[in-house]
mmCIF file of C-alpha atoms and ligand atoms in Angstrom:
data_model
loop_
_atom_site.group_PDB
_atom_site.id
_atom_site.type_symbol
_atom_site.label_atom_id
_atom_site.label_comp_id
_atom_site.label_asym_id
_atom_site.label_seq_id
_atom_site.Cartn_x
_atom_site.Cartn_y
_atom_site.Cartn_z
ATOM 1 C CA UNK A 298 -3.259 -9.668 -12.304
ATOM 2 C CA UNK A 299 -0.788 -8.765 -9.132
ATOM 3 C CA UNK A 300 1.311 -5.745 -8.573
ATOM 4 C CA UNK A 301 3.703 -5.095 -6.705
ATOM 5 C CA UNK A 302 5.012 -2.315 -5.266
ATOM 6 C CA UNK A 303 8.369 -2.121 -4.290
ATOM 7 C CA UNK A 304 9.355 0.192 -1.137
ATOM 8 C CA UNK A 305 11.965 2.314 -1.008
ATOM 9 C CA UNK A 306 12.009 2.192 2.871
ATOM 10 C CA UNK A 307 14.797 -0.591 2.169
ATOM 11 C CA UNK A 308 16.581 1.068 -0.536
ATOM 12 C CA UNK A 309 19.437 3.919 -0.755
ATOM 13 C CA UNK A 310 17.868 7.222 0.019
ATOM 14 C CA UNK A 311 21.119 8.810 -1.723
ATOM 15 C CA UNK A 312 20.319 6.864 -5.083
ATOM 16 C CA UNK A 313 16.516 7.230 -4.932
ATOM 17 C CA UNK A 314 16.410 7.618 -9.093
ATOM 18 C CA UNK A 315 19.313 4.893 -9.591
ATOM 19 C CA UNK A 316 16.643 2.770 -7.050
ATOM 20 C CA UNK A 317 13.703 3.249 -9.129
ATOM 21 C CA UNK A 318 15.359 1.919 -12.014
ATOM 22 C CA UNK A 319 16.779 -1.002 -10.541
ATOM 23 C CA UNK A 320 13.087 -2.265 -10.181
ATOM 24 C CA UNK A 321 12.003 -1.044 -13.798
ATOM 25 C CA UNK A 322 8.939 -3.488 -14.770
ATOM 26 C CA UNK A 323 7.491 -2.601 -10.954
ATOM 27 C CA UNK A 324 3.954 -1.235 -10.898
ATOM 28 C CA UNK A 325 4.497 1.221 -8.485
ATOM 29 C CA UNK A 326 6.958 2.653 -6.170
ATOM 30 C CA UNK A 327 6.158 2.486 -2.549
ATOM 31 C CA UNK A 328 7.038 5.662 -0.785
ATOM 32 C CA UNK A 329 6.643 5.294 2.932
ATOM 33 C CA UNK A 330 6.423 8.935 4.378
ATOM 34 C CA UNK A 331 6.615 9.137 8.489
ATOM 35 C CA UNK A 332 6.621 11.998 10.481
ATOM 36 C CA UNK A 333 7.775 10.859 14.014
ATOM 37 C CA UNK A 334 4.853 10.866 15.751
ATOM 38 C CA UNK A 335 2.284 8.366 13.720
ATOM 39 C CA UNK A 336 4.960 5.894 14.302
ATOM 40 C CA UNK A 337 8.069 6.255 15.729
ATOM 41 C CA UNK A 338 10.181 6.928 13.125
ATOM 42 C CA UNK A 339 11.233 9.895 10.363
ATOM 43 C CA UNK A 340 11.793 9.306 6.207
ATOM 44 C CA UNK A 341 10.883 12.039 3.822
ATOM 45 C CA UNK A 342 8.261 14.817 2.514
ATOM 46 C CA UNK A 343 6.730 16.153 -0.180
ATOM 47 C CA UNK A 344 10.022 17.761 -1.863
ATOM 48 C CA UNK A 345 11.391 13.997 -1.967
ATOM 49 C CA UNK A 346 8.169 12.915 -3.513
ATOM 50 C CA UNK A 347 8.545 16.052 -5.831
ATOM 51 C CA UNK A 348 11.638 15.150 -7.434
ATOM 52 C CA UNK A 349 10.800 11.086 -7.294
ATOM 53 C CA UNK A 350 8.071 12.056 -9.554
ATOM 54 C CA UNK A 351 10.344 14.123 -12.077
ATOM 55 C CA UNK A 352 13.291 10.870 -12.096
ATOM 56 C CA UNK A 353 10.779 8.202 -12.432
ATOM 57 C CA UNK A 354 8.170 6.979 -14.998
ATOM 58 C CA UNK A 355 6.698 4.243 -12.225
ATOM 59 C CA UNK A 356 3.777 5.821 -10.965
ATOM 60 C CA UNK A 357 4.387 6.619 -6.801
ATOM 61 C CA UNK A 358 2.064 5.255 -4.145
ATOM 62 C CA UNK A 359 2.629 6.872 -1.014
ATOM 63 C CA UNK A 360 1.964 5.824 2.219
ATOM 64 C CA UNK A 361 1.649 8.386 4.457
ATOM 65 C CA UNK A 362 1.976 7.101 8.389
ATOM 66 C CA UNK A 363 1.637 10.780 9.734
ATOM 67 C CA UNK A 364 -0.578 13.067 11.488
ATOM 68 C CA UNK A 365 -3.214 14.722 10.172
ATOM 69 C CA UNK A 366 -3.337 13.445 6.843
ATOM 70 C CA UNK A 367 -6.230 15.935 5.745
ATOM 71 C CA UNK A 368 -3.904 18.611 6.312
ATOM 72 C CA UNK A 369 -1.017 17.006 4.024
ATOM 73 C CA UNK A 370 -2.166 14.678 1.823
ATOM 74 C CA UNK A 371 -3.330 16.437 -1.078
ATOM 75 C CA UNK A 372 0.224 18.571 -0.980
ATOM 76 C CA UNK A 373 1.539 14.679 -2.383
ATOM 77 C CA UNK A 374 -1.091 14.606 -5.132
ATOM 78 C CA UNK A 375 0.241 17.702 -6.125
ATOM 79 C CA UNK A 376 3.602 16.376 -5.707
ATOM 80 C CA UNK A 377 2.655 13.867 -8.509
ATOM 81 C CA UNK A 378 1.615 10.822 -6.259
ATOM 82 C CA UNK A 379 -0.402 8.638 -8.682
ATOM 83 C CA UNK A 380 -1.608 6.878 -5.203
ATOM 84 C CA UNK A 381 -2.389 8.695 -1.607
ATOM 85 C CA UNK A 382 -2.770 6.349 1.167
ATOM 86 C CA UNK A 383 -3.655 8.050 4.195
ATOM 87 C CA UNK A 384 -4.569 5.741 7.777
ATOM 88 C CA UNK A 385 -8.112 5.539 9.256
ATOM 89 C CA UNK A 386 -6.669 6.115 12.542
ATOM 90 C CA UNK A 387 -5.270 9.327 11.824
ATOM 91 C CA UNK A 388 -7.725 10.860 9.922
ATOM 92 C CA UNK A 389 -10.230 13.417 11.123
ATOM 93 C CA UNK A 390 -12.459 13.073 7.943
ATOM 94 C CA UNK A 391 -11.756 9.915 5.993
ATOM 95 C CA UNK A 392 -14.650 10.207 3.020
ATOM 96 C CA UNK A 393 -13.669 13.775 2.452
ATOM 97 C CA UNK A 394 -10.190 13.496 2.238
ATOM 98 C CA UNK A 395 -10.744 10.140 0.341
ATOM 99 C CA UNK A 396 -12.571 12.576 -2.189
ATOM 100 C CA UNK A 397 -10.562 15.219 -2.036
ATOM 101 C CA UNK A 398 -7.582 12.988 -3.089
ATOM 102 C CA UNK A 399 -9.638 11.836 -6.170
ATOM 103 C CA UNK A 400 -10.586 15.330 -7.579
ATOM 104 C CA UNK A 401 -6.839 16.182 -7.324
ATOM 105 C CA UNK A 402 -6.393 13.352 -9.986
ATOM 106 C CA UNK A 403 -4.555 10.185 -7.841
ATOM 107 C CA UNK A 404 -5.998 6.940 -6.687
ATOM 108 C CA UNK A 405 -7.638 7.472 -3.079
ATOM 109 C CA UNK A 406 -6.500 5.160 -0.474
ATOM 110 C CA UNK A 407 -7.044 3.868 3.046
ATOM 111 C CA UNK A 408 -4.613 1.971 5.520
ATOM 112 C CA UNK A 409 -5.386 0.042 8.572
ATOM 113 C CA UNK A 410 -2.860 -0.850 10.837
ATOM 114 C CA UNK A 411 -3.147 -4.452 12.486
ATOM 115 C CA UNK A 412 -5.246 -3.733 15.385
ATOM 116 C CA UNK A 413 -7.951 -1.800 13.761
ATOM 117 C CA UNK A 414 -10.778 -3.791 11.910
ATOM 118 C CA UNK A 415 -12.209 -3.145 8.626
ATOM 119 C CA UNK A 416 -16.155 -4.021 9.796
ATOM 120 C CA UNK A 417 -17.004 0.120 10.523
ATOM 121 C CA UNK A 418 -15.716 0.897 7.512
ATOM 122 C CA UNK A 419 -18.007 -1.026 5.227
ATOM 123 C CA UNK A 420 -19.948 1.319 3.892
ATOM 124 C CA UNK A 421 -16.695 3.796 3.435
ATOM 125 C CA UNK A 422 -15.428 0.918 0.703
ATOM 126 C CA UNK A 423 -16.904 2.939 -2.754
ATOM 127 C CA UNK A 424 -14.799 5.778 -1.837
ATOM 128 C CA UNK A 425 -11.924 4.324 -2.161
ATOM 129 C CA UNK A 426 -9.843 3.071 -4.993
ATOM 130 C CA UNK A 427 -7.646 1.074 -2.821
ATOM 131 C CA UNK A 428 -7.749 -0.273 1.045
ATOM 132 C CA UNK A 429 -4.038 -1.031 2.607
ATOM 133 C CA UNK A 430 -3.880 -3.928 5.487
ATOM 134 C CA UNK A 431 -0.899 -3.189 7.424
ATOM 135 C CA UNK A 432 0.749 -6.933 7.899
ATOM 136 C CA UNK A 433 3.168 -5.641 10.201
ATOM 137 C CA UNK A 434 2.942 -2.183 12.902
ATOM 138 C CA UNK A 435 4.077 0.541 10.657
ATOM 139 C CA UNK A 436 7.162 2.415 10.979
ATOM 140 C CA UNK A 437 10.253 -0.191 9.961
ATOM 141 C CA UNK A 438 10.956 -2.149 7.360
ATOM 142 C CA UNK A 439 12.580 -5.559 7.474
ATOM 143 C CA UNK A 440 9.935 -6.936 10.620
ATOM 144 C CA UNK A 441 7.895 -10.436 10.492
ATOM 145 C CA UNK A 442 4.902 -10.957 8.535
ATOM 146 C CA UNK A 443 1.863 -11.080 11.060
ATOM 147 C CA UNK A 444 0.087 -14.203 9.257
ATOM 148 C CA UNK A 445 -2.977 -13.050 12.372
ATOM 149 C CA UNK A 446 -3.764 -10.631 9.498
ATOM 150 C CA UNK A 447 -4.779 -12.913 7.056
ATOM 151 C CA UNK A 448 -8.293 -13.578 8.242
ATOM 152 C CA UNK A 449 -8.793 -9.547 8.013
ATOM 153 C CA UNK A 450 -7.548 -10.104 4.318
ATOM 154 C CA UNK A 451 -10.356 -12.775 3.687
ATOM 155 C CA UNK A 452 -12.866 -10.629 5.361
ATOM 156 C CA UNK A 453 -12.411 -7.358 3.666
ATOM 157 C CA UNK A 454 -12.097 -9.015 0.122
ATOM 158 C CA UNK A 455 -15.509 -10.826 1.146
ATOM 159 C CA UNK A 456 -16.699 -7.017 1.422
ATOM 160 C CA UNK A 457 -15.129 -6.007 -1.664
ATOM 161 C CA UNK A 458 -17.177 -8.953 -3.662
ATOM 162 C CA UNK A 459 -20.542 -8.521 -2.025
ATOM 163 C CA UNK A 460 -20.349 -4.956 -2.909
ATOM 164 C CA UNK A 461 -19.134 -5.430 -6.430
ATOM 165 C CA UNK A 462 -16.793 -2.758 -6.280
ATOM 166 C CA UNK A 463 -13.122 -2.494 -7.942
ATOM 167 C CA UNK A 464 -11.277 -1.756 -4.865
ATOM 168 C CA UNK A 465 -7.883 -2.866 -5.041
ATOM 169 C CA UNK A 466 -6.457 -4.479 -1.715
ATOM 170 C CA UNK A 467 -2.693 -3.615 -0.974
ATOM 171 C CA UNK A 468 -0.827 -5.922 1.642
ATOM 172 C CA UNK A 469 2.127 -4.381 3.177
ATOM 173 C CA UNK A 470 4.872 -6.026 5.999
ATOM 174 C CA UNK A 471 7.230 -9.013 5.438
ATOM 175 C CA UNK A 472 5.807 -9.661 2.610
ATOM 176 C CA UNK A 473 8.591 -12.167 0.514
ATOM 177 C CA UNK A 474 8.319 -15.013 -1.738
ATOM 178 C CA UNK A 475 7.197 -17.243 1.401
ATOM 179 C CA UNK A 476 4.393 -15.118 2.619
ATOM 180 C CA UNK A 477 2.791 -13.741 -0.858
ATOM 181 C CA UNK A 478 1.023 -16.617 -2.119
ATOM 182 C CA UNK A 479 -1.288 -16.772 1.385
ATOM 183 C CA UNK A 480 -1.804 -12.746 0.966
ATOM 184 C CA UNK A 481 -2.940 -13.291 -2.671
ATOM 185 C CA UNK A 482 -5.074 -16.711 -2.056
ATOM 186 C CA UNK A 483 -6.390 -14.506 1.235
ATOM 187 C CA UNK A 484 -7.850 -11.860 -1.135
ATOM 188 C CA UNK A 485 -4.952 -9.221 -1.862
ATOM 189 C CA UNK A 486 -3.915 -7.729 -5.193
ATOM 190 C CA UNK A 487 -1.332 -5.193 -4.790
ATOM 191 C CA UNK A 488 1.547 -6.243 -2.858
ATOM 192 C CA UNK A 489 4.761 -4.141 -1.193
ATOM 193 C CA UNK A 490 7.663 -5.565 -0.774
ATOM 194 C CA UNK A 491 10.873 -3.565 0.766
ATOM 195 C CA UNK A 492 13.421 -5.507 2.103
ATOM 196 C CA UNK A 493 12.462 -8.499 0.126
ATOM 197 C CA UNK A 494 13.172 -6.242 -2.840
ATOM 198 C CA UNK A 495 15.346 -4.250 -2.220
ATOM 199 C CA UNK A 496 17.595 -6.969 -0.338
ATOM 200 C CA UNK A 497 17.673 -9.163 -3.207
ATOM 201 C CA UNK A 498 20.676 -9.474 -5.595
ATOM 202 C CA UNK A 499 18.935 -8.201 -8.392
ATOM 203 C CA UNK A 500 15.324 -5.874 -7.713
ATOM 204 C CA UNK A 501 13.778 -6.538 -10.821
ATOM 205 C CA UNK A 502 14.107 -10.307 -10.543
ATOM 206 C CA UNK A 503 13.119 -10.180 -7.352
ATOM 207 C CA UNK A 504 9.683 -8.350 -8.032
ATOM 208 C CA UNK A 505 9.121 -10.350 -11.307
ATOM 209 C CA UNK A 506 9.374 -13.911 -8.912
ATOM 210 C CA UNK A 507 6.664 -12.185 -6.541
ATOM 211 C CA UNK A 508 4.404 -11.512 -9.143
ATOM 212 C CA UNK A 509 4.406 -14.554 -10.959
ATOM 213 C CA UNK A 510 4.379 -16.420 -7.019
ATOM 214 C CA UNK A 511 1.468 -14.073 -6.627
ATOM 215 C CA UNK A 512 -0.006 -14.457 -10.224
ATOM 216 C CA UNK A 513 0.068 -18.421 -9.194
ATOM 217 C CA UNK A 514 -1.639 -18.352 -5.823
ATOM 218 C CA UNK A 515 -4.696 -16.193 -7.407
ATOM 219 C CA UNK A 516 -5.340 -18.047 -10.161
ATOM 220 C CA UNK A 517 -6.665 -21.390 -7.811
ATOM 221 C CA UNK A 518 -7.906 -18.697 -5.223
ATOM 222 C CA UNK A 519 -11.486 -18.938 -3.712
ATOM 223 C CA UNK A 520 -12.097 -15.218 -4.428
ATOM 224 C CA UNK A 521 -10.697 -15.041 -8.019
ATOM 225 C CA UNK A 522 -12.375 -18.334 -9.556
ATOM 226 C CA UNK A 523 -15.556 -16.218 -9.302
ATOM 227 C CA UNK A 524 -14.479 -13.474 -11.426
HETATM 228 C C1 DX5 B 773 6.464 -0.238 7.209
HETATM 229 C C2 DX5 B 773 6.293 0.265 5.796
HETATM 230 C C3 DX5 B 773 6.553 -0.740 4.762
HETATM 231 C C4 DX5 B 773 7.959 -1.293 4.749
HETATM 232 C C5 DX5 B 773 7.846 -2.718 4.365
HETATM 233 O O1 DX5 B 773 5.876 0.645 8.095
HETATM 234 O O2 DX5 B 773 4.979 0.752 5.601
HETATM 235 O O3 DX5 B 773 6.193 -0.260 3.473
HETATM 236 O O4 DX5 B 773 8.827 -0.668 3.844
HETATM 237 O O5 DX5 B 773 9.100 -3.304 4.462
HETATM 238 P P1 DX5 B 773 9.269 -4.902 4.411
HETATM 239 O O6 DX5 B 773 8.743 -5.346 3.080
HETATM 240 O O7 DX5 B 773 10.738 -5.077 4.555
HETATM 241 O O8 DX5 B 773 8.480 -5.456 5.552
HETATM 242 ZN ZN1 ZN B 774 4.355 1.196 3.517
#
């Protein structure tokens, strides 16, 4: 079964609670936190998240493209993230902080933006709940899908199967109702979706047409037939 996981990178950061309900029936709530010098641009912290957490019943998955992510990212369990992705090439300790994030209580999470491979970090999979394959460079919503990615999709949920393991696999960049069914017959399961979204007459329908576009694609899949 897809998710998706709409971003609020596209929607009104003055109506943050009216913008989680205008995508009620969403699995998650992307919340892309930058800091300015990960990527080259600046959103929100953890007293955002804070309050987020207290307006919505849609669990948040963050996305933190920032610096040092050991130092911060529990702070947004705490700050009632249901989902912590942190980025492989910011972190100084990935399998502890990947742990840390789990005794906190939220799903742990990994991201890899589109020039770093997944092969080194094979036998980091079991720590992780989810793995994030950035589809476009972080930092802006609204950019072209990189379809280049989709062989790293293939490979990783190759991984994921010869392992066994229950690893969700989150695609995220320019993902719309013309890209999603090649991320979900590629391998992925969780998919965000800003400007798609958020730039659509009405959110909800919008995410409830990627799912079942997603749903659709995975069901004659190479990688779901098996399971
Ligand atoms: C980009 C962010 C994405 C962004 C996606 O760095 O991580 O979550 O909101 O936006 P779209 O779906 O418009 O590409
Ligand atoms: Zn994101």
């Amino acid at each position: 079964m897809s998710q998706i996981s709409p971003s609020i990178l596209s929607a009104d950061f003055a109506r943050l609670a009216d913008e989680a309900e205008a995508v009620r029936g969403s699995d998650w709530l992307h919340v892309d936190v930058m800091d300015n010098h990960f990527v080259p641009n600046l959103t929100l912290g953890v007293p955002i998240v804070e309050s987020l957490a207290r307006a919505t019943d849609i669990p948040l998955d963050c996305h933190l493209m920032i610096e040092d992510p050991d130092r911060w990212a529990p702070q947004y369990v705490e700050a009632g993230a249901g989902s912590v992705t942190f980025h492989v090439e910011a972190a100084a300790a990935p399998v502890r902080l990947a742990r840390e994030i789990r005794a906190k209580g939220a799903r742990a999470s990994m991201a890899l933006k589109p020039g770093t491979p997944i092969e080194p970090y094979e036998d980091l999979l079991p720590e992780l709940d989810m793995l994030l394959i950035m589809t476009v460079e972080p930092g802006f919503g609204g950019q072209a899908f990189l379809d280049i990615m989709l062989p790293k999709i293939r490979r990783t949920r190759e991984l994921i199967d010869k392992h066994g393991l229950e690893l969700w696999l989150q695609v995220d960049g320019g993902v719309a109702a013309s890209t999603i069914e090649r991320c979900a017959e590629a391998g992925a399961d969780v998919f965000v979706a800003g400007s798609a979204v958020y730039g659509a007459e009405n959110p909800a329908e919008a995410v409830a047409k990627l799912r079942s576009l997603a749903d659709a694609a995975t069901a004659d899949a190479w990688w779901a037939c098996r399971h």
